[in-house]
XYZ file of N, CA, C and O in Angstrom:
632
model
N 146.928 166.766 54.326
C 145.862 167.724 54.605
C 146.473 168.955 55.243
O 147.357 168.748 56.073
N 146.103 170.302 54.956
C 146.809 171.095 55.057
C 145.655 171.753 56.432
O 144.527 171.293 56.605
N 146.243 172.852 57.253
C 145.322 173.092 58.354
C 143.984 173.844 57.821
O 143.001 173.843 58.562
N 143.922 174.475 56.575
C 142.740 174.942 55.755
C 141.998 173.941 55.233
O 140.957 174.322 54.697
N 142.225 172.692 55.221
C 141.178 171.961 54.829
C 140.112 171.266 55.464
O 139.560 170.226 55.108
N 139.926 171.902 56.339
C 138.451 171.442 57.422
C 137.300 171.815 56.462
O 137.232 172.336 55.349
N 136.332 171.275 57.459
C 134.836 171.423 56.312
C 134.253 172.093 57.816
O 134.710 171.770 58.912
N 133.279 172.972 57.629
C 132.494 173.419 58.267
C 131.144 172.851 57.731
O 130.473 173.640 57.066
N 130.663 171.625 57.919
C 129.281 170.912 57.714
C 127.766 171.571 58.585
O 126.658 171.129 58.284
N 127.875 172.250 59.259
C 126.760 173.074 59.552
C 126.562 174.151 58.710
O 125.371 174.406 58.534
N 127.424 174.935 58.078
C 127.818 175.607 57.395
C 127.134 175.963 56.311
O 126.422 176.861 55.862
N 127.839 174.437 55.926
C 127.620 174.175 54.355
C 128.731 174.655 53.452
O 128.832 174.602 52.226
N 129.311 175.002 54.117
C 131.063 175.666 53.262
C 132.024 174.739 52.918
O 131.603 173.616 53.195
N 133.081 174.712 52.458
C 133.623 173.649 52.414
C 135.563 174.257 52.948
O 136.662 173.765 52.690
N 135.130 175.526 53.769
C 136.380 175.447 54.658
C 135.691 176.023 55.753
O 134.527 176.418 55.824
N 136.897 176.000 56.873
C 136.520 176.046 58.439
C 136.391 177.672 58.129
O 137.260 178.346 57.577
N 134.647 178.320 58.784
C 134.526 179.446 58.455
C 135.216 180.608 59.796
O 135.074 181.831 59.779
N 135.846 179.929 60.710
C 136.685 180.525 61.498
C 138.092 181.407 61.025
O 138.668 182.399 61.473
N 138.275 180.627 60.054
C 139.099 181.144 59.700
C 139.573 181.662 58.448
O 140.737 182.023 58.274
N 138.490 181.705 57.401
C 138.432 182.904 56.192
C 138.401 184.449 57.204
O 138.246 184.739 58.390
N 138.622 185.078 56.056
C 138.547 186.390 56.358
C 137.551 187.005 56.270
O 136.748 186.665 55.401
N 137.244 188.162 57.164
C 135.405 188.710 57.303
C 134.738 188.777 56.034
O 135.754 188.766 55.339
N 134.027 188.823 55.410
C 133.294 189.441 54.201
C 133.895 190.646 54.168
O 134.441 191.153 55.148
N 133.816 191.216 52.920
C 134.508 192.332 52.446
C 135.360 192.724 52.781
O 135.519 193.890 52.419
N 136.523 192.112 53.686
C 137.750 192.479 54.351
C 138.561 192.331 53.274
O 138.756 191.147 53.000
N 139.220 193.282 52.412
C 140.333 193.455 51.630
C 142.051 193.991 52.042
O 142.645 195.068 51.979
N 142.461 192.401 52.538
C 143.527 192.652 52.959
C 144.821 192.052 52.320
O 145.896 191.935 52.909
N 144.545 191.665 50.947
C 145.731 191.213 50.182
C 145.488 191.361 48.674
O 144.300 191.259 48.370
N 146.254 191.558 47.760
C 145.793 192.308 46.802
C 145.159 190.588 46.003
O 145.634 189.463 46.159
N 143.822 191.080 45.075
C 143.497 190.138 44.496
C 143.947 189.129 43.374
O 144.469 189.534 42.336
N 143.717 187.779 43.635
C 144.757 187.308 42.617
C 145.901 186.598 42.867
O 146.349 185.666 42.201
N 146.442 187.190 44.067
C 147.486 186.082 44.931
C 147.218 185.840 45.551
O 146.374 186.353 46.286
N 147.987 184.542 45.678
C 148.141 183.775 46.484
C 149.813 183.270 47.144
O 149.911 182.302 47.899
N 150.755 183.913 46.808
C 151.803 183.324 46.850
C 152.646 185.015 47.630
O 152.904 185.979 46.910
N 152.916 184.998 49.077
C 153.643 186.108 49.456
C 155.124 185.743 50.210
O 155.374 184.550 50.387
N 155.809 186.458 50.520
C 156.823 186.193 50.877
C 157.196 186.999 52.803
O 156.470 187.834 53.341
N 158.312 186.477 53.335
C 157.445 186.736 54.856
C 157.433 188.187 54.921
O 156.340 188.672 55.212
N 158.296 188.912 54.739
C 157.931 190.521 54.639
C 156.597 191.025 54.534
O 155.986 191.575 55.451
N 156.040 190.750 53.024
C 154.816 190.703 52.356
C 154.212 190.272 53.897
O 154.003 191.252 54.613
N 153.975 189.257 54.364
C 153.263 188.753 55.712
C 152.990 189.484 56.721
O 151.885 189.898 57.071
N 154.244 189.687 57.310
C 154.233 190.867 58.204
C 153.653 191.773 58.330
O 153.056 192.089 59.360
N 153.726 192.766 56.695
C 152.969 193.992 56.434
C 151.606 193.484 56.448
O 150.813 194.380 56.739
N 151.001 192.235 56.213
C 149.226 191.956 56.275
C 149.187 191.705 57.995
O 148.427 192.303 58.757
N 149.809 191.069 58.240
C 148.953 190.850 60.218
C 149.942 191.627 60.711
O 149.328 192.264 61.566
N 151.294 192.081 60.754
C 151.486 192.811 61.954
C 152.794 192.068 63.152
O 153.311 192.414 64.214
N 152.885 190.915 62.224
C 153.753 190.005 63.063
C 154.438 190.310 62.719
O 154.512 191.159 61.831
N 155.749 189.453 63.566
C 157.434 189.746 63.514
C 157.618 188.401 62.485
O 157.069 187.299 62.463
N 158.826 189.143 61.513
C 159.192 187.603 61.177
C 159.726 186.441 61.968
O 159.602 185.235 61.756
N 160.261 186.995 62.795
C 160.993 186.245 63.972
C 159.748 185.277 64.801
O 160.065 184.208 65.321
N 157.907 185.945 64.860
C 157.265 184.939 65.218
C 156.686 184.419 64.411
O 155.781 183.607 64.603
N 157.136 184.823 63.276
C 155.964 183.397 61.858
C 157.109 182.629 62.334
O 156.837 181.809 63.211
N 158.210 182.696 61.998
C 159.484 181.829 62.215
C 159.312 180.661 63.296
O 159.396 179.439 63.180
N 159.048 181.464 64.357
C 158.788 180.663 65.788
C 157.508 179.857 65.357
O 157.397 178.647 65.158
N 156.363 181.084 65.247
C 154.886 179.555 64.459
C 155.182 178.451 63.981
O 154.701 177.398 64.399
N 156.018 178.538 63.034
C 156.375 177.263 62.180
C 157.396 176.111 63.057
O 157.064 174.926 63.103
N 158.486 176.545 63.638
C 159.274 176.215 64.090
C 158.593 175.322 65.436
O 159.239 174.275 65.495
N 157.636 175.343 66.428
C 156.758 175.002 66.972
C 155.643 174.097 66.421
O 155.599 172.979 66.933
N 154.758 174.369 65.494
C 154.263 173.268 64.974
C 152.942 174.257 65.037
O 151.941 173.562 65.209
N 152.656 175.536 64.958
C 151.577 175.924 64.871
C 151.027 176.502 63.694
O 149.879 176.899 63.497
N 152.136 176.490 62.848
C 152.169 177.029 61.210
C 151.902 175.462 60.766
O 152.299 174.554 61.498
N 151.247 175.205 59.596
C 151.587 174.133 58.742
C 152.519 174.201 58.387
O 153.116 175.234 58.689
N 153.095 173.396 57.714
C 154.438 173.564 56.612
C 154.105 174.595 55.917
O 152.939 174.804 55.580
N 155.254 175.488 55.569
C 155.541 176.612 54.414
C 155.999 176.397 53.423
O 156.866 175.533 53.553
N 155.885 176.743 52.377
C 156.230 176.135 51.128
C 157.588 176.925 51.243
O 157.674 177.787 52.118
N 158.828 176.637 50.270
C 159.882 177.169 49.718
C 160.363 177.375 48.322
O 160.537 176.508 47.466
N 160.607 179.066 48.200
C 161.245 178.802 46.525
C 162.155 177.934 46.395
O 162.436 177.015 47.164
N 162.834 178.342 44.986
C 163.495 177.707 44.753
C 165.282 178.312 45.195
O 166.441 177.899 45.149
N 164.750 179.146 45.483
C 166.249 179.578 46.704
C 165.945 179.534 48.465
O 166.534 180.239 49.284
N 165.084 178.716 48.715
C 164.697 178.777 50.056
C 163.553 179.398 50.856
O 162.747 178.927 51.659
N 163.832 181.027 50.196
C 162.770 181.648 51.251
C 161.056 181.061 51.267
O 160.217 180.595 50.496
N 161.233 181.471 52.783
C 159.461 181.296 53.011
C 158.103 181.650 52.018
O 157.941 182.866 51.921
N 157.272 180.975 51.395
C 156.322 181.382 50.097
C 154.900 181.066 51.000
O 154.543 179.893 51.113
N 154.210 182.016 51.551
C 153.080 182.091 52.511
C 152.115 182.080 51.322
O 152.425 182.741 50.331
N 150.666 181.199 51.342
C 149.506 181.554 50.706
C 148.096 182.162 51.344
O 147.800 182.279 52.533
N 147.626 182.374 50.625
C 145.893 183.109 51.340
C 145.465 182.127 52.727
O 144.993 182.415 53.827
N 145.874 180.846 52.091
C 145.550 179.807 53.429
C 146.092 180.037 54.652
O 145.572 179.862 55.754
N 147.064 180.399 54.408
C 148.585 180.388 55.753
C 147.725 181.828 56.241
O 147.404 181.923 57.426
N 147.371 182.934 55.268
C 147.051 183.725 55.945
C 145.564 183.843 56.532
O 145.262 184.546 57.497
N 144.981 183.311 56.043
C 143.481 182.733 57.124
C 143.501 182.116 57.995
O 142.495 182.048 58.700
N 144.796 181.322 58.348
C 144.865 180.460 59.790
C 145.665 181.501 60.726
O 145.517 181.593 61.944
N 146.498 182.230 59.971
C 147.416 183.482 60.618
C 146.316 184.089 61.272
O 146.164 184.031 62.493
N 145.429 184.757 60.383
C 143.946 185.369 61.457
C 143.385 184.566 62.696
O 143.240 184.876 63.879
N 143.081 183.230 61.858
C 142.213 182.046 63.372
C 143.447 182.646 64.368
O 143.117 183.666 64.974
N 144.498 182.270 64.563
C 145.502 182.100 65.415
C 145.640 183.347 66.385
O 145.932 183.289 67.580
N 145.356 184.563 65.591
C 145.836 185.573 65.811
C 144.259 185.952 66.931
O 144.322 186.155 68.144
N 143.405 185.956 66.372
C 141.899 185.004 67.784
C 142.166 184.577 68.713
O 141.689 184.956 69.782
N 142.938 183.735 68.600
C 142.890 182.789 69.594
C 144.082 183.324 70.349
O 144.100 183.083 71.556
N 144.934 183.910 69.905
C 145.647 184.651 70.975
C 144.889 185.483 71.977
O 144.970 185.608 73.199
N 144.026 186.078 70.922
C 142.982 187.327 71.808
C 142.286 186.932 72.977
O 142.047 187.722 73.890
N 141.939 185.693 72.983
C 141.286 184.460 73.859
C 141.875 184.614 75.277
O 141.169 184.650 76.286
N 143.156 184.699 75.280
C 144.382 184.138 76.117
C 144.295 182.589 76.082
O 144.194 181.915 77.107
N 144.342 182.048 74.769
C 144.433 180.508 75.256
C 145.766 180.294 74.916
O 146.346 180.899 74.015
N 146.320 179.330 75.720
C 147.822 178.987 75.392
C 148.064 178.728 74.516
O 147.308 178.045 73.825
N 149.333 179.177 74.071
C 150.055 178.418 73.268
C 150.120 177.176 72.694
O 149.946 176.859 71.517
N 150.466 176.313 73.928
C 150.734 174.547 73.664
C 149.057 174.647 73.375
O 148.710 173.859 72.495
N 148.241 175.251 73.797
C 146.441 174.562 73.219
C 146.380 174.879 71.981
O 145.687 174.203 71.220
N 147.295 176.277 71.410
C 147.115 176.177 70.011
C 147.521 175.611 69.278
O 146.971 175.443 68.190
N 148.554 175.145 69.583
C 149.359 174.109 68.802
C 149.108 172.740 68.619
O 149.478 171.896 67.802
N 148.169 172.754 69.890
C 147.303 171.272 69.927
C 146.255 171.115 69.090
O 145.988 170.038 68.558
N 145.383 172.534 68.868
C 144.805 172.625 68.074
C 145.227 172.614 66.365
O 144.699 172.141 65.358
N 145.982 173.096 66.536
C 146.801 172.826 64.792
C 147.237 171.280 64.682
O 147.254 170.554 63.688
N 147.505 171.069 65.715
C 147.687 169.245 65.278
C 146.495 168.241 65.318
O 146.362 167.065 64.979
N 145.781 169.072 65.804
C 144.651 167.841 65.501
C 143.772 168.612 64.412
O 143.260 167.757 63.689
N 143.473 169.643 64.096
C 143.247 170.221 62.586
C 143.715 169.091 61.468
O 142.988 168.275 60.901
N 145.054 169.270 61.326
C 146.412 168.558 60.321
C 145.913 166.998 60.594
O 146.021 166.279 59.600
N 145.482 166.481 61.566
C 145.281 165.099 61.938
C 144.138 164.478 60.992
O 144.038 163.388 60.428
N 143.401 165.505 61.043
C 141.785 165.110 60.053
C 141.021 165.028 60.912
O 141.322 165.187 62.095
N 139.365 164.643 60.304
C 138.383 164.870 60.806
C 138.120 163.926 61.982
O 137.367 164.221 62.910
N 138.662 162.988 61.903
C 138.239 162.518 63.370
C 138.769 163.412 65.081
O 138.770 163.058 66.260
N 139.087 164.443 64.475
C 139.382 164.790 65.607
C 138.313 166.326 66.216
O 138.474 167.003 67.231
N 137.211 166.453 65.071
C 136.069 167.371 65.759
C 135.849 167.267 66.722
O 135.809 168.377 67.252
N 135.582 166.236 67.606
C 135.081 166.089 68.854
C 135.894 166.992 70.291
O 135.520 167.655 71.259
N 137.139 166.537 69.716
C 138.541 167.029 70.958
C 138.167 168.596 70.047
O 137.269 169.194 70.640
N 138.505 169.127 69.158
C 138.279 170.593 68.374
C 137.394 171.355 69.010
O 137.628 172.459 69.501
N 136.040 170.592 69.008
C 134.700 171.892 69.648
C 134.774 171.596 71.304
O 134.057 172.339 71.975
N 135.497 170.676 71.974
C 135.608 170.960 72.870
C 136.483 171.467 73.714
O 136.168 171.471 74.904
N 138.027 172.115 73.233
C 138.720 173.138 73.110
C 138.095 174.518 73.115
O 138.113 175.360 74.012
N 137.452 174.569 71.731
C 136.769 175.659 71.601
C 135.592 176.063 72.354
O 135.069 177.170 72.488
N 135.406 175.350 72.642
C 134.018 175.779 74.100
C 134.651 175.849 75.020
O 134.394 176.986 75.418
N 135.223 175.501 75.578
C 136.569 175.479 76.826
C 136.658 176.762 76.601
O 136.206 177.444 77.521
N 137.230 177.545 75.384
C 138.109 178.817 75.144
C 137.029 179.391 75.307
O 137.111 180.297 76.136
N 135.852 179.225 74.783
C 134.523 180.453 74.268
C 133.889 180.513 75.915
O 133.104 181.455 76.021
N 134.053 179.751 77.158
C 133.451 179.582 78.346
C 134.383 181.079 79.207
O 133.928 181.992 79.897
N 136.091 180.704 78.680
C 136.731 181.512 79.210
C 136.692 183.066 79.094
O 136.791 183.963 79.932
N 136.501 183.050 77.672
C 136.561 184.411 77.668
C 135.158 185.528 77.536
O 135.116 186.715 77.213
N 133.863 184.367 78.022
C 132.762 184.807 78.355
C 133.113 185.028 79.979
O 133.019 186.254 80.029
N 133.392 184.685 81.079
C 133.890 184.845 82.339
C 134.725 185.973 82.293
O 134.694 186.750 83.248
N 135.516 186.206 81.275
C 136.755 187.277 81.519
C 136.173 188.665 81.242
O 136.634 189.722 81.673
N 134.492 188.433 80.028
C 133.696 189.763 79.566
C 132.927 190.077 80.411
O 132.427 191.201 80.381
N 132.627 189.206 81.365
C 131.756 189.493 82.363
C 132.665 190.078 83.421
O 132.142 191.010 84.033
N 134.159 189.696 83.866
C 134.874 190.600 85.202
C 134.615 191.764 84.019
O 133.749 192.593 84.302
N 135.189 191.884 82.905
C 134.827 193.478 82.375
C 134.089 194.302 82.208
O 134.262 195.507 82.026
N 132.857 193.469 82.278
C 131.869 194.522 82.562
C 131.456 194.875 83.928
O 130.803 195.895 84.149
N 131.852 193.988 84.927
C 131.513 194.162 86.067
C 132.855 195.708 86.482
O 132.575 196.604 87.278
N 133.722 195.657 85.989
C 134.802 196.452 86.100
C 134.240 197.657 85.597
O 134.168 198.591 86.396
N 133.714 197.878 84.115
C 133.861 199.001 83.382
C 132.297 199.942 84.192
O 132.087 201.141 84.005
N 131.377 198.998 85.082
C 130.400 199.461 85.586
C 130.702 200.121 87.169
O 129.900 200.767 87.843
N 131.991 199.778 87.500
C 132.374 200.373 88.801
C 133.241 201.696 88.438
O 133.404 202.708 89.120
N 133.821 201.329 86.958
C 134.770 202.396 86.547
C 133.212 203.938 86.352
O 133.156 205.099 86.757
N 132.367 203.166 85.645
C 131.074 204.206 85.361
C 130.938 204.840 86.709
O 131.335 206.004 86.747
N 130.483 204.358 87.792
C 130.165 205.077 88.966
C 131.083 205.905 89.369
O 130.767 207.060 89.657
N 132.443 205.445 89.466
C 133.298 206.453 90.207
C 133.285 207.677 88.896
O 133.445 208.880 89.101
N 133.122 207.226 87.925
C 133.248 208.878 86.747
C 132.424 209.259 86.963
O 132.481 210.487 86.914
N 131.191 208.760 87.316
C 130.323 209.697 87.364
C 129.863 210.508 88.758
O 129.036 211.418 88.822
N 130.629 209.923 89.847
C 130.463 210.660 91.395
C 131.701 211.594 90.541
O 131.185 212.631 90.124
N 132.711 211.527 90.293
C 133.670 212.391 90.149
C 133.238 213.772 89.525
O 133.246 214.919 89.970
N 132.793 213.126 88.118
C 131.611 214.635 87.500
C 130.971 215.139 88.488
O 131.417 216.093 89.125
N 129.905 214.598 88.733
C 129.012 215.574 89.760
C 129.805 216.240 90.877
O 129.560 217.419 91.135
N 130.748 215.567 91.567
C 131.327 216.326 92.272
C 131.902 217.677 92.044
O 131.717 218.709 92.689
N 132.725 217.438 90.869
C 133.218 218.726 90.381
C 132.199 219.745 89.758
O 132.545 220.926 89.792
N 130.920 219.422 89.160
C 130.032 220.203 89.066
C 129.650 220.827 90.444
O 129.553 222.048 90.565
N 129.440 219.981 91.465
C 128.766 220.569 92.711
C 130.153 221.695 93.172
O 129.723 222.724 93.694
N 131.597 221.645 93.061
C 132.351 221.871 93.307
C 132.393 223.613 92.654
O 132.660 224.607 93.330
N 132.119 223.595 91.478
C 132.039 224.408 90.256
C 131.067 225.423 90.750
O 131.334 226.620 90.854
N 129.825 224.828 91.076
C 128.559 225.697 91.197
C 128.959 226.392 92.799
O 128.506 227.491 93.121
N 129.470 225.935 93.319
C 129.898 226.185 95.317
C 130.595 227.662 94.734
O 130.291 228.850 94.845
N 131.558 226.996 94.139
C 132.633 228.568 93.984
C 131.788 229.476 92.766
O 131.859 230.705 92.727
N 131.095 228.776 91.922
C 130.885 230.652 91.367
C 129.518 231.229 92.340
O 129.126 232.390 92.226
C-alpha cells in the first residue's frame, strides 16, 4: 500500500482528500505521471538534498527507479509532497510526520492514532492563530496611535 492509498469514507472519494491538489490547481503538465527529482523541485520548491532526506528518513514512500537508477517521482509522491509540505506549515515535527507516514503505509487500522494526530496538530495551530491575532490586534493599535499622532503632529506645525 502506497501512502496515497487511503480512502477518505466521509468523503466518498476513494483517496485521502488532504492530500490531492486544490481544484483547479494546475501544477504539472497533464498526462504525467512519471518526473524526475529536478522536474520535483521546480513543482514544490524543495531541495533535492530534502526529497533525498524525505525518503532517506521514512517520510517519502519508496521512489521508484529507472533503469539507470535515478529517482522517478509520480502525481502521488507529489500529492503527499503537498500533505507534508502542510504539515510543515503546522510546526508539527518531524518524527510526528514520519509517524504519520508510517501508519498511513501501515493501513487502515490505523485511522484512529491518524485523526488523533491530526486534531492534536489542528488544536495547535488554532492556539498559535489565536496568539496571532491577539498580536496583529496590538500591532493595529500601536499603528494606529502612531497615525493619529503624526496627523496631530502634522496639523500642530502647519
Amino acid at each position: 500500500m502506497t501512502v496515497m492509498e487511503t480512502t477518505a469514507e466521509a468523503t466518498g472519494t476513494d483517496t485521502d482528500v488532504c492530500v490531492a491538489p486544490p481544484e483547479g490547481e494546475l501544477r504539472r503538465p497533464d498526462g504525467r505521471d512519471n518526473y524526475t527529482i529536478s522536474e520535483v523541485v521546480a513543482f514544490t520548491g524543495l531541495s533535492a538534498h530534502t526529497l533525498r532526506w524525505y525518503e532517506r528518513i521514512g517520510l517519502m514512500p519508496h521512489i521508484d527507479r529507472s533503469h539507470t537508477g535515478q529517482r522517478r517521482y509520480n502525481n502521488g509522491d507529489l500529492d503527499w509532497l503537498g500533505l507534508v509540505g502542510k504539515l510543515r506549515l503546522t510546526g508539527m515535527p518531524v518524527a510526528d510526520m514520519v509517524r504519520y507516514a508510517e501508519m498511513v503505509r501501515a493501513g487502515d487500522h490505523t485511522y484512529r492514532e491518524r485523526f488523533e494526530l491530526l486534531e492534536a496538530t489542528r488544536r495547535d495551530v488554532r492556539e498559535r492563530i489565536a496568539e496571532l491575532q491577539d498580536t496583529l490586534a496590538v500591532l493595529d493599535r500601536k499603528i494606529a496611535f502612531y497615525g493619529d499622532a503624526g496627523r496631530a503632529l502634522a496639523s500642530e506645525r502647519a
